[in-house]
XYZ file of N, CA and C in Angstrom:
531
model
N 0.819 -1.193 0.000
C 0.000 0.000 0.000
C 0.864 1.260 0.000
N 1.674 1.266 0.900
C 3.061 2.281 0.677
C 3.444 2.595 -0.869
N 3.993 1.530 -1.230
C 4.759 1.943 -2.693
C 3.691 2.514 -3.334
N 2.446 2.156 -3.648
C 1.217 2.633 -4.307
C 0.944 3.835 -4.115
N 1.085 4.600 -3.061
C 1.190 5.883 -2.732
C 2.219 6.901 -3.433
N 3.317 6.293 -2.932
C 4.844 6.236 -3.845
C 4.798 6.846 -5.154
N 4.635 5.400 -5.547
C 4.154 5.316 -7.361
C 3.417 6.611 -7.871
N 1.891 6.874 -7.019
C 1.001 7.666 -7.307
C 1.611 9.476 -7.409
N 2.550 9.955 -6.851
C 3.474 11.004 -6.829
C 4.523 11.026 -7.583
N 4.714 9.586 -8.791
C 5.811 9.497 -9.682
C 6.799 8.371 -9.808
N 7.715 8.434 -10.711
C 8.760 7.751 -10.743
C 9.573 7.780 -9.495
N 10.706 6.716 -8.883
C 11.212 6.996 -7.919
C 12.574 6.858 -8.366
N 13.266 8.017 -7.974
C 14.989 8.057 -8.599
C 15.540 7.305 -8.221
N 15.441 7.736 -7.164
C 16.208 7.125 -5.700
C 15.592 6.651 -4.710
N 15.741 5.388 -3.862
C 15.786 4.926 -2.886
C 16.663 5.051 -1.903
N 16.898 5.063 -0.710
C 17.600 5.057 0.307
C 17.035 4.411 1.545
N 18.040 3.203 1.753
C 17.266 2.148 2.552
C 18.341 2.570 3.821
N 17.763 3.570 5.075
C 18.285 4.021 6.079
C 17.516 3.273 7.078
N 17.350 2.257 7.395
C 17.228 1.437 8.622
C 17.651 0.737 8.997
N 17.860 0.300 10.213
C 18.503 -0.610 11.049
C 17.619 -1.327 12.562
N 17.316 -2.530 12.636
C 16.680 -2.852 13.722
C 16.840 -2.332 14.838
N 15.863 -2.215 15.965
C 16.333 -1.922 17.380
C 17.147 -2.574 17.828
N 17.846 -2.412 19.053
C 18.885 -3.491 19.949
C 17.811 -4.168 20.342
N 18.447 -5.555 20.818
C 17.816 -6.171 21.726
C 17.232 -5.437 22.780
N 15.496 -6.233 23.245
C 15.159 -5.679 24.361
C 15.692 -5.615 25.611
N 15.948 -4.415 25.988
C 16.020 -4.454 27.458
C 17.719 -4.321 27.695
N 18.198 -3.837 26.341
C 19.686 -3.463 25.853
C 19.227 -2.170 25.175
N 20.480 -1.365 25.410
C 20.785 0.096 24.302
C 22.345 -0.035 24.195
N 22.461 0.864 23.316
C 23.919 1.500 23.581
C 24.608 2.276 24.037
N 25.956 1.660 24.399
C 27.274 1.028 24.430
C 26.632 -0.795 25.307
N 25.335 -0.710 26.274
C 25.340 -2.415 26.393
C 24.697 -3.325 26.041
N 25.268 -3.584 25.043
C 24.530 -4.899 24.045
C 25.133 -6.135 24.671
N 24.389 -7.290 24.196
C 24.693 -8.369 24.913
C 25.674 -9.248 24.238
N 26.549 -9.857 25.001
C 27.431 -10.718 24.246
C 26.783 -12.100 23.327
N 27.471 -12.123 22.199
C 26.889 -12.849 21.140
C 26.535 -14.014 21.534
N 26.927 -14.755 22.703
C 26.048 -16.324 23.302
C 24.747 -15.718 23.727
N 24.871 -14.459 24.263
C 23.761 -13.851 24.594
C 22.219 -13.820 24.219
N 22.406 -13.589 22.925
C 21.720 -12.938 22.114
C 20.394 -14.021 21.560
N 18.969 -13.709 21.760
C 18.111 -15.124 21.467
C 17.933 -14.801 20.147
N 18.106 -16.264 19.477
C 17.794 -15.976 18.657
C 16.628 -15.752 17.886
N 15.472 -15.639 18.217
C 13.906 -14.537 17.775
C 14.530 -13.237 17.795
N 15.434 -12.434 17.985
C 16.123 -11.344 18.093
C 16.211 -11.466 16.802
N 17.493 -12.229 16.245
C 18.021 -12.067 15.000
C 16.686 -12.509 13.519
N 15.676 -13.293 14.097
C 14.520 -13.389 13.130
C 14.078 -12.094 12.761
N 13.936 -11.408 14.134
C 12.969 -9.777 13.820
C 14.232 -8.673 13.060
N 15.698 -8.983 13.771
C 16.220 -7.946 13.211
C 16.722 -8.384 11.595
N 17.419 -9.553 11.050
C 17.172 -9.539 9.793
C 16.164 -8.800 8.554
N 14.625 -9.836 9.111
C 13.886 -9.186 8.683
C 13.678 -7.934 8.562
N 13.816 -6.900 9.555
C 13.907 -5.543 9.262
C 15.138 -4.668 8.270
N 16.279 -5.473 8.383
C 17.417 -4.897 8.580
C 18.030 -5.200 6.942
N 17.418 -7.001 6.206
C 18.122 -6.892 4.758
C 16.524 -7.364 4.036
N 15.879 -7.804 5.000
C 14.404 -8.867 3.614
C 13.655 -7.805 3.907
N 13.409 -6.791 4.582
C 12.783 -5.177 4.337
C 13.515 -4.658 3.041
N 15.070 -4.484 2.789
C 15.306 -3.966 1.780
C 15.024 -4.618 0.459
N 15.125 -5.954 0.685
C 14.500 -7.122 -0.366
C 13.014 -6.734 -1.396
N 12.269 -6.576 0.427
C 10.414 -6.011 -0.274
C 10.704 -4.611 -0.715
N 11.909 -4.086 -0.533
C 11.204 -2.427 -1.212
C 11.655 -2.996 -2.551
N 12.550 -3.142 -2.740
C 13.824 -3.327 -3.889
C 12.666 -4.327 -5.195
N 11.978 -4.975 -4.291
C 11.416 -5.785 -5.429
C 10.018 -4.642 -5.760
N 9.755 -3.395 -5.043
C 8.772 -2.495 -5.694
C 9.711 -1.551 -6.854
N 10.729 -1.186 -6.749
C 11.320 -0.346 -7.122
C 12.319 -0.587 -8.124
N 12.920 -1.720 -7.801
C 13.556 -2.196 -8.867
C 12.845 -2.500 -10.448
N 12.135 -3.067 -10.646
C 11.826 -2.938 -12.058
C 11.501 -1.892 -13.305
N 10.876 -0.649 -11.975
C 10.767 0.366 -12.676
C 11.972 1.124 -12.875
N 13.149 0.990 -11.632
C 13.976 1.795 -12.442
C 15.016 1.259 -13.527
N 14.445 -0.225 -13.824
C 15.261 -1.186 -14.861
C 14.385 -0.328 -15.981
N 13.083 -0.556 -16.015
C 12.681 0.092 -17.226
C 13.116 1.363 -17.488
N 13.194 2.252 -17.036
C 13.752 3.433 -16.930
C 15.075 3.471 -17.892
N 15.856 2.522 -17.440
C 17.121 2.907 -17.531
C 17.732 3.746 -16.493
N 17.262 3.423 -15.688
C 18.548 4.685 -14.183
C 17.682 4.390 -12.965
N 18.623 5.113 -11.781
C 17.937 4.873 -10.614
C 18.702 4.946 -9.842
N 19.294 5.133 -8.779
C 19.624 4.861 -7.569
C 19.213 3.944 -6.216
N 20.090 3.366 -5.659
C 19.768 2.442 -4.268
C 20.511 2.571 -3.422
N 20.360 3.746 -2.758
C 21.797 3.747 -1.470
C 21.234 3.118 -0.020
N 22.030 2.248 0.291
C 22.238 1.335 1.660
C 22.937 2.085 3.000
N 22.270 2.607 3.847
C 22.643 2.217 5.151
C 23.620 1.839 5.875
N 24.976 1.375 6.006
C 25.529 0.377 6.481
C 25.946 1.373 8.086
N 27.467 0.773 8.596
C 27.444 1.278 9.497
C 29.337 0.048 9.505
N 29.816 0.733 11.153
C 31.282 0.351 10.232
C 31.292 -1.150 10.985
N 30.301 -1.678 11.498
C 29.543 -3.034 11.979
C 29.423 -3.851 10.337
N 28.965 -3.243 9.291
C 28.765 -3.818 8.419
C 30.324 -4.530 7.799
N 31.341 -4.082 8.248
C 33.076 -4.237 7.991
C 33.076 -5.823 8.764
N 33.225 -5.518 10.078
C 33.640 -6.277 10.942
C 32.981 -6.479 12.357
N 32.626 -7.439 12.847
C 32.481 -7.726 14.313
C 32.986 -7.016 15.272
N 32.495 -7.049 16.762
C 33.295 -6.038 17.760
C 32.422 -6.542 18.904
N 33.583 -6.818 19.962
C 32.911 -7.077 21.564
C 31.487 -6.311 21.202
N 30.608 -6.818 22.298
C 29.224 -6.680 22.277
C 28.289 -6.127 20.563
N 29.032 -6.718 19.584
C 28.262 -5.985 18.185
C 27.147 -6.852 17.905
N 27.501 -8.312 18.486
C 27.023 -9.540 17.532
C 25.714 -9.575 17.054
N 25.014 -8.271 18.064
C 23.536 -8.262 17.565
C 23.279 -7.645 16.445
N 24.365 -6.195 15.879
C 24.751 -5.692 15.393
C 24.867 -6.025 13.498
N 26.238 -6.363 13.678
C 27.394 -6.939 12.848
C 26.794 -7.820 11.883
N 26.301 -8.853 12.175
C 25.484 -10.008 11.172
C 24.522 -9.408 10.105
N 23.634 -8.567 10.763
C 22.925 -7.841 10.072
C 23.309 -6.769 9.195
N 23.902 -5.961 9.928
C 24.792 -5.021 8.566
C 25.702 -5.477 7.204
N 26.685 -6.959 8.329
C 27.343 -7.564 7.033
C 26.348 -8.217 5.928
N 25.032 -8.580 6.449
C 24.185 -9.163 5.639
C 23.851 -8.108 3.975
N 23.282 -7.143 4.538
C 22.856 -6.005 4.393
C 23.820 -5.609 2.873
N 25.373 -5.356 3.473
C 26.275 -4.917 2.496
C 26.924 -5.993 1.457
N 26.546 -7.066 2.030
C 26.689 -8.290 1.091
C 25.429 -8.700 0.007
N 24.235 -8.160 0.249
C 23.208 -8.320 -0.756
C 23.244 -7.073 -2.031
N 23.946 -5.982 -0.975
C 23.717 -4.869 -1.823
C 25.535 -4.902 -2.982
N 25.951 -6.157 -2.712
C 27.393 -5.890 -3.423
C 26.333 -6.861 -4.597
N 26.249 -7.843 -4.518
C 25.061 -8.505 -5.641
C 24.133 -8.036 -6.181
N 23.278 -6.719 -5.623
C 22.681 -5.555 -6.322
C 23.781 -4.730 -7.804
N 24.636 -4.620 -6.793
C 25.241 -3.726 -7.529
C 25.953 -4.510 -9.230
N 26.509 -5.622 -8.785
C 26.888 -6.030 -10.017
C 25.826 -6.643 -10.874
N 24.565 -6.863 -10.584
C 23.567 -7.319 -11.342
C 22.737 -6.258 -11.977
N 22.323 -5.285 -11.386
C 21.838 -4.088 -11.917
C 22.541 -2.597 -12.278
N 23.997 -2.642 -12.044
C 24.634 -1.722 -12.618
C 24.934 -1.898 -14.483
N 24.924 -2.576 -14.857
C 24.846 -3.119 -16.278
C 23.591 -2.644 -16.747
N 22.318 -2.729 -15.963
C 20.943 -2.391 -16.593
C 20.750 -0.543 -16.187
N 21.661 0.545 -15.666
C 21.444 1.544 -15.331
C 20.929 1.988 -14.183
N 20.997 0.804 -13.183
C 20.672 1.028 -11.676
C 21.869 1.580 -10.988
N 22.209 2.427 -10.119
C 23.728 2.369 -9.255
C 22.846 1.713 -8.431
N 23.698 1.307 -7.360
C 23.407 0.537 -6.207
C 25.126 0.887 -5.437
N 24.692 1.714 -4.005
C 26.114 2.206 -3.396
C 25.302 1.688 -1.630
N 26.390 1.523 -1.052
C 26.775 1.515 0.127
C 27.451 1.971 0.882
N 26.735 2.955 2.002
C 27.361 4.096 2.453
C 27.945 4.172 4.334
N 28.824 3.311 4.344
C 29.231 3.050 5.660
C 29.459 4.203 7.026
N 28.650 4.453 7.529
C 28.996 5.688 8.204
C 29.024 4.804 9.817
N 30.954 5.313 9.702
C 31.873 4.850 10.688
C 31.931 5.929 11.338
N 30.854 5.613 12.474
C 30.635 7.061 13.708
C 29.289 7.432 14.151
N 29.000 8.471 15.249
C 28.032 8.592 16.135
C 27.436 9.783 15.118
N 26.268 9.806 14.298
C 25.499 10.575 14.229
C 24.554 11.789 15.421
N 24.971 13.275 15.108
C 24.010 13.920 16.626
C 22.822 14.146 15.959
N 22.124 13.775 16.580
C 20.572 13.529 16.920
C 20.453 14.275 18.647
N 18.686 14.251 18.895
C 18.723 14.532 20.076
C 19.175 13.140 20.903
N 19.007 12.313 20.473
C 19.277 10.907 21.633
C 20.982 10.601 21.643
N 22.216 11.275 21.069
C 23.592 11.542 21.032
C 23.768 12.725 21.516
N 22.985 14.009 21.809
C 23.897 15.339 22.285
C 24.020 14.939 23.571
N 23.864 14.433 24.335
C 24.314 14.153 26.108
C 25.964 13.455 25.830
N 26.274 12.974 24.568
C 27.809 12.224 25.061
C 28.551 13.232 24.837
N 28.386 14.904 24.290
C 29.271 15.522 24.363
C 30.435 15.368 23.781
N 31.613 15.927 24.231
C 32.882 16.191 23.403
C 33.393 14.662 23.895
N 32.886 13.240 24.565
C 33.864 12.408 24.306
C 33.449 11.852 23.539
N 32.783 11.546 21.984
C 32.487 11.120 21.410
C 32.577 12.052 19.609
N 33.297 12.348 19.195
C 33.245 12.862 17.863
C 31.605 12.852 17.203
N 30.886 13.667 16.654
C 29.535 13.394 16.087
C 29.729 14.053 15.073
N 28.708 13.203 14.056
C 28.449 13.758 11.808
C 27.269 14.216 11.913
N 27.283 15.277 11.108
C 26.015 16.151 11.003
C 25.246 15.480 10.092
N 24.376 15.297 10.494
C 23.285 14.716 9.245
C 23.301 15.373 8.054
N 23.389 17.147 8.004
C 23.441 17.291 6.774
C 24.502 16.990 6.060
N 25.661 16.639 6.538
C 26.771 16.382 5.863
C 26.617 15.095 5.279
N 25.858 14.263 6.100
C 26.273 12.434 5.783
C 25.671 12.795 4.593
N 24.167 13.903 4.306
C 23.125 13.440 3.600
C 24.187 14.247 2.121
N 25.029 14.997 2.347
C 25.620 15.598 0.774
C 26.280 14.258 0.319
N 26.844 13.852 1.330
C 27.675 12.364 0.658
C 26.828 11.497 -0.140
N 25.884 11.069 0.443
C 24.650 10.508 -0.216
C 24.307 10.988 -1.764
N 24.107 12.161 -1.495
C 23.782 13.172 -2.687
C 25.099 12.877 -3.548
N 26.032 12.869 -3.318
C 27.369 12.699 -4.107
C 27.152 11.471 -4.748
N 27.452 10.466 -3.807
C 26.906 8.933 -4.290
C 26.136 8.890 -5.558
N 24.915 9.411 -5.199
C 24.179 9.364 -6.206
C 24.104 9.941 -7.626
N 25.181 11.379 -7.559
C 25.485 12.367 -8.740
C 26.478 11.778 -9.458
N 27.660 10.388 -9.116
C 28.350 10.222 -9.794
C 28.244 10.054 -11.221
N 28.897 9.975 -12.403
C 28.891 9.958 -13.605
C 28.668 8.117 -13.422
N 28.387 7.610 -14.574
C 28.007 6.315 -15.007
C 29.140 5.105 -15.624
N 30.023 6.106 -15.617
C 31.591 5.601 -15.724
C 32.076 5.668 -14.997
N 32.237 6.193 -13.519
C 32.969 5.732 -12.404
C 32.217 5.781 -11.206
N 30.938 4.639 -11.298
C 30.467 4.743 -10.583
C 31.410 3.838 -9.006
N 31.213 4.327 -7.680
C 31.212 3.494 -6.110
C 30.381 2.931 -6.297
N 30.497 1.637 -5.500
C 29.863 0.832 -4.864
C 29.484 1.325 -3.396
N 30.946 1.273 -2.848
C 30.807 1.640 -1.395
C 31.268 3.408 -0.833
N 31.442 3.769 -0.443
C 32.299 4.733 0.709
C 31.680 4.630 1.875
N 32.744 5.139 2.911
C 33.370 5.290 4.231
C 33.061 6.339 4.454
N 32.592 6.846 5.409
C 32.370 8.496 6.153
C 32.293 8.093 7.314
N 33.992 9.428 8.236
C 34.111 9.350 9.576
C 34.522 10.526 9.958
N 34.081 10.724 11.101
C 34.931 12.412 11.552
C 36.249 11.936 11.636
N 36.423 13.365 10.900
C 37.843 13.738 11.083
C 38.872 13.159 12.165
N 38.159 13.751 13.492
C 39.058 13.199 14.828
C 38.678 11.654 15.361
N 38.465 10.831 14.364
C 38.557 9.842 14.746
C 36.467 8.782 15.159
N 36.584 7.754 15.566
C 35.549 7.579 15.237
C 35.415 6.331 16.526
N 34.090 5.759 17.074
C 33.597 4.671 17.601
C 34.002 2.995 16.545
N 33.966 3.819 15.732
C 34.343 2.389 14.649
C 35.649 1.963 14.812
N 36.663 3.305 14.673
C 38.115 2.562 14.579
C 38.710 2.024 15.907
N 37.970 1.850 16.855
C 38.010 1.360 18.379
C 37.511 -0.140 18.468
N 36.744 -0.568 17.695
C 36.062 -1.894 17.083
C 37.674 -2.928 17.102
């Protein structure tokens, strides 16, 4: 019913699949539970949200922008989607999932005029639920992540990314992983 709405306002250029499951209940962050931890009905709900959510949009959106000829699909990731890290495991699986479907996006529908990029943002986004950590934590301005995005997507058709990396400057929660 969503996409139908969608549809009804036009062609869609671009997609941008910016979600990520909640933590486990009764966990936030920095304490997630160690990966024996973790039940697995956790990882049923967060998959599902996290790569077979991008699956159901991708299968609304994808054909039209095959017909098209063009389109964009930028992914979400996070620097969890790289590698594992004490308490990630709830994390990590899902993102690597995530950036591993969208590397098979990319070489299957970049030939038909789709890009398909993955945009790893290694670091604490400020939001209101991040301004309390203050100066010990480096934070990316949303409008900044969102020009990168915008970049992503403006590249020429001859050199198109797959992936990039975006981290503050002074360092990041990721490179501590």
């Amino acid at each position: 019913a969503a996409f139908k709405e969608v549809f009804s306002l036009g062609t869609v250029e671009v997609m941008v699949y910016n979600v990520a499951p909640p933590f486990p209940p009764g966990h936030e962050f920095p304490n997630l539970p160690a990966g024996h931890e973790i039940d697995p009905k956790f990882f049923d709900s967060a998959f599902n949200i996290g790569v077979t959510g991008c699956l159901r949009c991708n299968s609304q959106v994808v054909p039209k922008m095959i017909e098209q000829g063009k389109g964009t699909i930028l992914l979400s990731g996070a620097t969890a989607s790289l590698r594992g890290g004490k308490k990630f495991g709830s994390v990590a699986p899902v993102k690597a999932a995530l950036r591993s479907y969208g590397q098979t996006l990319f070489q299957e529908l970049a030939p038909l005029g789709v890009h398909v990029g993955h945009v790893i943002i290694d670091g604490v986004i400020e939001s209101p639920n991040t301004q309390g950590w203050g100066s010990n934590v480096p934070l990316m301005d949303p409008a900044h992540i969102a020009e990168q995005y915008w970049n992503l997507h403006s590249q020429p058709r001859t050199v198109w990314s797959y992936e990039v990396q975006i981290s503050p400057s002074a360092g990041s929660v990721g490179h501590r992983l």
